[in-house]
Amino acid sequence: MKKILFVASEGVPFIKTGGLADVVGSLPKCIDREYFDVRVMLPKYTCMKQEMKDKLNPVGHFYMDFNWKQEYVGILEAEVDGIKYYFIDNEGFFGGVKPYSDNALYEIEKYAFFSKAALSVLQTIDFRPDVIHCHDWQTGLIPVYLNERFQDNDFYRGIKTVMTIHNLKFQGRWNVPDVQSITGLPAHYFTDDKLEAYHDANLLKGGLVFADTITTVSNTYAEEIKTPFYGEGLDGLLRARSNDLRGIVNGIDYDAFNPETDPFIVQQYNAMNFRKEKLKNKRALQEELGLRRDENKMMIGLVSRLTDQKGLDLIAHVMDELCQDDIQLVVLGTGEERYENCFRHYDWKYADKVSANIYYSDALSHKVYAACDAFLMPSLFEPCGLSQLMSLRYGTLPIVRETGGLKDTVQPYNEYEGTGTGFSFSNYNAHEMLGTIRYAEQIYYDRKREWNRIVDRAMAADFSWSVSAKKYQEMYDWLIG
Ligand code: GLC
């Protein structure tokens, strides 16, 4: 049995702020259990739901040298859907009202602690992974520490590491003297071929330098990040490591996102009966959100973190124009205040057309995927994107910008060949986006049978984990040798 340990800062069903949690929660379940023993390690955040905290059982604790102090390291465990989870407990670091704070230095300290503790607890829990699979900057120090201090110990020698980039924008940067002092790493680790980048220490860079191999969450993003526009300053390093960098597109949990069994929606449906049944979800959502009740109106959904990454400035730029069209727009999510207020404003200005729901709700997100006709995702960059996959699964046609995973997962409609699962545009330009939305409107209103055939193809596309999980397995096999 090959042993794999996922280490990440969030994972469904315990704690989620974004797509990372969906991947960490769903991929391990899809790795072949006959050959792999996959376990997951997360921080034990005080802000986790009580019902989740109730599932955790204490395993032990010890004190660890960290940042000139002896820090408490508690270990808990839980089992969900046959997957073993471990949790690192330390209230000083994980006691906040949210998993992440705006204090960059504190975040660095928190995840440096988490990374060191994740390695330190392995002997206590008596689990020696063959591969540690690290996710995003929060775990970037794991390959570094493994290279540095854990090599003297037989238990750790030979453990391989994978670093997966879910979002290159976040790197964990802070000045070298502080990071050196916090991590206790020797000075020679802070050179420009190791942790240093642009005069700062950079935790993700450490992971990318010391990991045995690197992955990211789509093929196109794997190519994009080797260019300056998408490379966030690390494109040079990623070009240098391009032989060790591969894209493996994300899947979604096909049990959790299944219009045929979804308990959150008023009318279940499938690829056979969506023409009659899907509409009932639209009617129900119009009623619930106070939009004009008209099942023939084209309804466009947007479920997203409200950040620059998601291309919301394009939408803001043409909102008035878009709202002259015969459409409804349903927004769900939180984020930067200017976007939250922008959507609130248009909700007020076009009350029967726009519904801004500035919070997050799992239940409402499922209703939006089921009720809408189209789903808008004009991202500036998108490592993979999961909501377009959820939309496809629910027969809600994605309208996306051709970047990263959006490009790899949404096939643009071609009216001459009768192919495609959605609509897409290439340049980061508000009117190019608007033109594409209007093209979709035209198909929706004037060529409904064509529209429904696109839905047929969207619902037939397979973005379960089955293909991608095999690619991870092959990679683990290759690494372990
Ligand atoms: C990040 C990326 C998103 C990706 C997700 C899971 O949230 O922004 O594109 O789908 O991670 O990999």
XYZ file of C-alpha atoms and ligand atoms in Angstrom:
493
model
C 0.000 0.000 0.000
C 1.455 3.343 -1.021
C 0.907 6.069 1.519
C -0.003 9.609 0.490
C -0.526 12.536 2.835
C -2.382 15.622 1.649
C -1.520 18.741 3.637
C -3.622 21.847 3.087
C -5.029 24.892 4.838
C -8.655 24.002 4.066
C -10.785 21.035 3.049
C -14.465 20.166 2.683
C -16.425 19.165 4.795
C -14.419 20.729 7.636
C -13.540 24.214 6.451
C -13.886 26.044 3.149
C -13.170 29.489 1.774
C -12.597 28.548 -1.875
C -12.031 25.907 -4.517
C -8.949 24.514 -2.785
C -11.237 23.049 -0.118
C -13.394 21.305 -2.722
C -10.355 19.666 -4.286
C -8.850 18.575 -0.962
C -12.250 17.214 0.086
C -13.054 15.309 -3.101
C -9.836 14.089 -4.741
C -8.677 11.722 -1.942
C -11.977 9.832 -2.122
C -11.371 9.140 -5.802
C -7.861 7.725 -5.493
C -7.843 3.939 -5.794
C -8.008 2.552 -2.259
C -6.663 -0.803 -3.241
C -3.236 0.651 -3.910
C -3.151 3.932 -2.048
C -3.758 4.919 1.538
C -4.535 8.645 1.258
C -4.881 10.718 4.393
C -5.413 14.458 4.842
C -3.933 16.921 7.334
C -5.557 20.265 8.141
C -5.358 22.894 10.880
C -7.966 22.607 13.604
C -9.598 26.005 13.282
C -11.746 27.191 16.150
C -14.122 28.660 13.527
C -15.044 25.226 12.142
C -18.709 24.327 12.569
C -19.415 22.720 15.921
C -20.867 19.599 14.290
C -17.519 19.125 12.538
C -15.469 19.773 15.656
C -17.604 17.155 17.402
C -16.246 14.544 15.003
C -12.617 15.039 16.073
C -10.921 12.704 18.516
C -7.739 13.658 20.356
C -4.671 11.603 19.561
C -1.966 13.288 21.596
C 0.116 16.400 21.948
C 3.673 17.586 22.381
C 5.680 20.780 22.394
C 7.699 21.875 19.374
C 10.507 24.386 19.024
C 9.151 27.184 16.908
C 9.997 30.868 16.578
C 12.126 30.856 19.766
C 9.349 29.329 21.818
C 7.999 25.970 22.775
C 4.676 25.761 20.940
C 1.849 23.397 21.789
C 1.044 20.925 18.998
C -2.213 19.054 19.527
C -3.203 16.219 17.211
C -6.757 15.119 16.509
C -8.220 12.725 14.011
C -11.486 11.965 12.281
C -12.770 9.686 9.571
C -15.182 10.821 6.859
C -16.260 8.685 3.905
C -13.456 6.266 4.706
C -10.756 8.958 4.572
C -8.628 9.581 7.631
C -8.114 13.230 8.559
C -5.572 14.629 10.995
C -5.783 18.061 12.574
C -3.077 20.233 14.060
C -4.296 22.127 17.083
C -2.871 25.354 18.458
C -5.365 28.007 19.473
C -2.848 30.819 19.260
C -2.584 30.227 15.525
C -5.906 28.697 14.574
C -8.255 30.452 17.006
C -9.454 33.310 14.753
C -13.019 33.993 13.617
C -11.940 33.085 10.068
C -9.192 30.763 8.828
C -7.237 33.595 7.230
C -6.579 37.120 8.499
C -5.353 40.296 6.826
C -2.189 40.312 8.895
C 0.431 39.001 6.476
C 3.131 38.433 9.083
C 0.771 36.474 11.310
C -0.292 34.339 8.325
C 3.340 33.547 7.576
C 3.936 32.551 11.181
C 0.749 30.498 11.301
C 1.517 28.412 8.236
C 5.211 28.098 8.962
C 4.101 26.598 12.257
C 1.555 24.386 10.507
C 4.140 23.131 7.998
C 6.714 22.283 10.624
C 4.102 20.681 12.863
C 2.701 18.630 9.962
C 6.098 16.982 9.580
C 6.746 16.687 13.292
C 3.540 14.818 14.105
C 4.159 12.005 11.609
C 6.223 9.990 14.062
C 3.640 10.434 16.801
C 0.798 9.210 14.587
C 3.137 6.566 13.187
C 2.292 7.322 9.579
C 5.234 7.558 7.227
C 3.903 8.786 3.888
C 5.726 7.874 0.699
C 4.531 11.153 -0.741
C 3.484 14.384 0.933
C 1.187 16.258 -1.382
C 1.354 19.972 -0.518
C -1.230 22.521 -1.629
C -0.565 26.231 -2.137
C 1.786 28.575 -0.305
C 0.562 27.657 3.167
C 2.380 24.338 2.835
C 5.368 25.616 0.839
C 7.754 25.150 3.743
C 7.115 21.418 3.984
C 9.510 20.460 1.161
C 11.980 22.983 2.575
C 11.937 21.670 6.140
C 12.031 18.129 4.856
C 15.180 18.981 2.940
C 16.740 20.813 5.825
C 16.283 19.342 9.275
C 14.344 16.134 8.858
C 16.961 14.467 6.676
C 19.045 13.301 9.647
C 16.183 11.151 10.774
C 15.683 7.737 9.123
C 11.936 8.056 9.459
C 11.810 11.029 7.100
C 14.571 10.214 4.683
C 13.285 9.492 1.177
C 9.810 10.967 1.584
C 8.857 12.568 -1.741
C 6.952 15.818 -2.110
C 4.518 17.261 -4.630
C 3.664 20.948 -4.666
C 0.314 21.771 -6.268
C -0.401 25.345 -7.273
C -4.081 26.231 -6.962
C -3.409 29.928 -7.235
C -0.027 31.472 -7.934
C -1.202 34.895 -6.872
C -0.796 34.008 -3.212
C 2.798 33.230 -2.272
C 3.365 34.029 1.405
C 5.894 36.863 1.179
C 7.627 38.737 3.975
C 11.035 40.218 4.681
C 13.965 37.840 4.965
C 15.135 38.622 8.517
C 11.694 38.005 10.031
C 11.067 34.841 8.067
C 14.518 33.532 8.876
C 13.925 34.152 12.539
C 10.443 32.610 12.519
C 11.343 29.511 10.539
C 14.758 28.962 12.056
C 16.098 28.075 8.622
C 19.801 28.832 8.051
C 20.777 31.964 6.146
C 21.883 30.093 3.054
C 18.249 29.123 2.369
C 17.443 32.777 1.700
C 19.233 33.192 -1.608
C 17.619 33.828 -4.973
C 17.922 30.190 -6.015
C 15.970 29.157 -2.912
C 13.472 31.106 -0.762
C 14.369 34.663 -1.711
C 12.466 36.474 -4.478
C 12.575 40.198 -5.174
C 14.266 40.879 -1.804
C 11.602 39.083 0.212
C 11.354 35.571 1.541
C 8.711 33.639 -0.372
C 7.236 30.468 1.095
C 5.649 29.196 -2.097
C 8.919 29.658 -3.914
C 10.590 27.475 -1.306
C 8.046 24.769 -2.050
C 8.511 25.113 -5.796
C 12.296 24.861 -5.483
C 12.435 21.919 -3.092
C 9.419 19.812 -4.116
C 10.255 16.726 -6.161
C 7.569 17.642 -8.639
C 5.077 20.432 -9.275
C 1.530 20.341 -10.530
C -1.144 22.865 -11.178
C -4.838 22.445 -11.784
C -5.156 22.698 -15.572
C -2.965 22.334 -18.645
C -3.497 25.837 -19.896
C -2.621 27.355 -16.530
C 0.532 25.199 -16.452
C 1.550 26.883 -19.703
C 0.351 30.354 -18.747
C 2.346 30.549 -15.521
C 5.572 30.208 -17.465
C 4.847 33.648 -18.951
C 5.306 37.010 -17.218
C 1.622 37.967 -17.440
C 0.425 34.989 -15.421
C 3.671 34.066 -13.684
C 3.318 36.462 -10.722
C 7.087 36.956 -10.724
C 7.841 33.235 -10.581
C 7.595 32.496 -14.320
C 11.390 32.235 -14.565
C 11.519 29.540 -11.904
C 8.572 27.715 -13.468
C 10.263 27.775 -16.856
C 13.395 26.405 -15.248
C 11.381 23.612 -13.651
C 9.122 23.035 -16.660
C 10.187 19.387 -16.900
C 8.758 18.863 -13.421
C 5.606 20.912 -13.951
C 2.389 19.352 -15.179
C -1.240 20.394 -15.361
C -3.906 18.013 -14.092
C -7.372 19.425 -14.451
C -9.613 19.380 -11.389
C -12.769 17.363 -11.174
C -15.763 17.882 -8.922
C -17.583 15.594 -6.534
C -20.199 13.991 -8.793
C -22.219 12.780 -5.816
C -22.415 16.169 -4.139
C -23.192 17.904 -7.436
C -25.837 15.800 -9.089
C -29.051 17.402 -10.369
C -30.751 14.031 -10.171
C -30.347 13.638 -6.425
C -29.566 17.153 -5.191
C -31.498 17.688 -1.937
C -31.097 21.476 -2.101
C -33.151 22.013 -5.267
C -36.956 21.912 -5.571
C -37.019 19.813 -8.744
C -34.469 17.127 -9.492
C -33.747 16.492 -13.142
C -31.370 14.726 -15.499
C -30.050 14.789 -19.050
C -33.251 13.179 -20.321
C -35.887 15.403 -18.743
C -34.196 18.767 -18.192
C -36.297 20.363 -20.963
C -39.396 20.028 -18.794
C -38.069 19.854 -15.267
C -35.169 22.305 -14.984
C -37.511 25.303 -15.438
C -39.233 24.541 -12.170
C -36.064 25.454 -10.360
C -36.001 28.790 -12.149
C -39.566 29.555 -11.110
C -38.801 28.668 -7.509
C -35.673 30.810 -7.427
C -37.447 33.799 -8.992
C -39.981 33.523 -6.237
C -37.411 33.049 -3.489
C -35.304 36.024 -4.604
C -38.110 38.365 -5.614
C -37.316 38.479 -9.305
C -39.994 38.832 -11.955
C -41.716 35.485 -12.352
C -41.229 34.442 -15.918
C -39.812 31.053 -16.722
C -38.949 32.174 -20.232
C -36.507 34.860 -19.117
C -32.889 33.981 -19.598
C -31.372 33.787 -16.134
C -27.620 34.200 -15.706
C -25.847 33.069 -12.530
C -22.635 34.182 -10.889
C -21.343 32.315 -7.848
C -17.914 33.544 -6.935
C -15.497 35.039 -4.512
C -15.906 38.722 -5.407
C -12.265 39.472 -6.231
C -10.314 40.958 -9.128
C -9.315 37.486 -10.303
C -12.877 36.771 -11.341
C -13.138 39.540 -13.946
C -15.809 41.458 -12.090
C -14.574 44.821 -13.309
C -15.642 43.736 -16.800
C -19.136 43.076 -15.504
C -19.262 46.307 -13.489
C -18.230 48.223 -16.614
C -21.198 47.067 -18.706
C -23.839 46.367 -16.032
C -26.136 49.176 -17.189
C -25.932 48.001 -20.768
C -26.445 44.373 -19.817
C -29.484 45.290 -17.750
C -31.189 46.786 -20.801
C -31.323 43.233 -22.161
C -34.089 40.747 -21.522
C -32.208 38.860 -18.813
C -32.029 38.230 -15.088
C -28.805 38.105 -13.123
C -28.341 36.248 -9.828
C -25.146 36.910 -7.866
C -23.956 34.912 -4.857
C -20.740 35.458 -2.917
C -18.663 37.801 -0.812
C -15.367 39.559 -1.242
C -14.001 42.992 -2.000
C -16.281 45.725 -0.774
C -16.364 47.635 -4.050
C -17.783 44.596 -5.852
C -20.196 43.794 -3.069
C -21.515 47.361 -3.243
C -21.565 47.398 -7.009
C -23.902 44.413 -7.138
C -26.000 45.774 -4.270
C -26.393 48.992 -6.247
C -27.642 47.232 -9.381
C -29.932 45.052 -7.315
C -31.513 48.282 -6.085
C -31.522 49.914 -9.512
C -32.962 46.921 -11.408
C -34.885 45.206 -8.646
C -36.847 42.760 -10.794
C -33.816 41.787 -12.890
C -30.841 41.629 -10.552
C -30.559 39.742 -7.281
C -27.376 40.332 -5.274
C -26.879 37.860 -2.458
C -23.801 39.076 -0.666
C -23.092 36.106 1.567
C -22.249 32.497 1.001
C -24.657 29.616 1.151
C -24.114 26.105 -0.107
C -27.831 25.590 -0.515
C -28.349 28.746 -2.556
C -25.350 27.946 -4.744
C -26.934 24.637 -5.744
C -30.217 26.406 -6.484
C -28.400 28.895 -8.725
C -26.630 26.131 -10.670
C -29.948 24.357 -11.152
C -32.147 27.366 -11.907
C -30.053 29.449 -14.274
C -29.764 29.065 -18.016
C -26.237 30.418 -18.217
C -23.331 30.975 -15.832
C -20.948 33.907 -16.189
C -17.240 33.564 -15.381
C -15.091 36.141 -17.216
C -11.964 35.573 -15.100
C -8.770 37.557 -15.550
C -6.972 34.332 -14.686
C -8.360 31.000 -13.530
C -6.084 28.124 -12.486
C -8.955 25.713 -12.950
C -12.295 27.017 -11.782
C -14.858 24.638 -10.393
C -18.150 26.471 -10.734
C -18.123 26.191 -14.519
C -17.845 22.416 -13.992
C -20.773 22.470 -11.599
C -22.729 24.524 -14.152
C -22.004 22.052 -16.939
C -23.181 19.231 -14.727
C -26.462 21.101 -14.141
C -26.949 21.956 -17.806
C -26.336 25.639 -17.152
C -24.187 26.908 -19.994
C -20.954 28.625 -18.952
C -19.985 31.943 -20.538
C -16.260 32.216 -19.828
C -13.068 33.933 -20.785
C -10.589 31.628 -22.483
C -8.001 31.377 -19.731
C -6.601 28.580 -17.558
C -9.008 25.818 -16.703
C -11.922 27.678 -18.245
C -10.314 27.234 -21.629
C -9.661 23.553 -20.969
C -13.132 22.654 -19.733
C -15.610 24.773 -21.708
C -15.781 24.057 -25.397
C -17.139 27.125 -27.214
C -20.336 26.662 -29.183
C -19.748 26.409 -32.911
C -23.006 26.904 -34.759
C -21.644 25.554 -38.039
C -20.355 22.303 -36.663
C -22.965 21.881 -33.963
C -20.342 21.419 -31.247
C -19.582 23.045 -27.932
C -20.759 23.128 -24.329
C -20.801 26.865 -23.636
C -19.662 30.267 -24.847
C -16.291 31.952 -24.600
C -14.316 35.027 -25.553
C -10.632 35.647 -25.608
C -9.616 39.192 -24.698
C -10.026 40.773 -21.295
C -12.435 43.328 -22.666
C -15.867 44.231 -21.301
C -17.531 44.629 -24.676
C -16.093 41.425 -25.997
C -17.696 39.783 -22.976
C -20.972 41.614 -23.551
C -20.955 40.586 -27.205
C -20.581 36.959 -26.158
C -23.384 37.208 -23.607
C -25.589 38.716 -26.312
C -24.712 35.956 -28.723
C -25.794 33.478 -26.046
C -29.040 35.440 -25.542
C -29.718 35.204 -29.248
C -29.317 31.433 -29.270
C -31.405 31.149 -26.131
C -34.309 33.225 -27.431
C -34.253 32.534 -31.157
C -32.881 29.014 -31.464
C -34.064 27.182 -28.386
C -33.601 23.739 -29.901
C -29.969 24.526 -30.604
C -29.606 25.815 -27.055
C -30.986 22.578 -25.690
C -28.556 20.583 -27.788
C -25.718 22.534 -26.219
C -27.207 21.611 -22.848
C -27.258 17.956 -23.934
C -23.538 18.124 -24.623
C -22.794 20.076 -21.447
C -24.548 17.495 -19.308
C -22.783 14.659 -21.116
C -19.299 16.100 -20.497
C -17.440 14.182 -17.787
C -15.663 16.259 -15.157
C -15.820 13.733 -12.381
C -12.427 12.872 -10.891
C -12.160 9.568 -12.716
C -9.659 10.666 -15.362
C -7.667 13.146 -13.272
C -7.398 10.908 -10.202
C -5.622 8.345 -12.422
C -3.144 10.991 -13.467
C -2.335 11.740 -9.842
C -1.945 8.016 -9.192
C 0.476 7.677 -12.099
C 2.428 10.599 -10.755
C 2.612 9.077 -7.256
C 3.724 5.747 -8.746
C 6.397 7.449 -10.800
C 7.640 9.450 -7.793
C 7.781 6.479 -5.466
C 9.458 4.399 -8.177
C -8.221 28.229 -6.567
C -8.284 28.732 -8.017
C -9.345 27.991 -8.825
C -9.185 26.480 -8.655
C -9.167 26.124 -7.165
C -8.988 24.638 -6.917
O -9.370 28.623 -5.888
O -8.548 30.116 -8.045
O -9.239 28.321 -10.196
O -10.238 25.812 -9.293
O -8.122 26.808 -6.513
O -7.845 24.126 -7.533
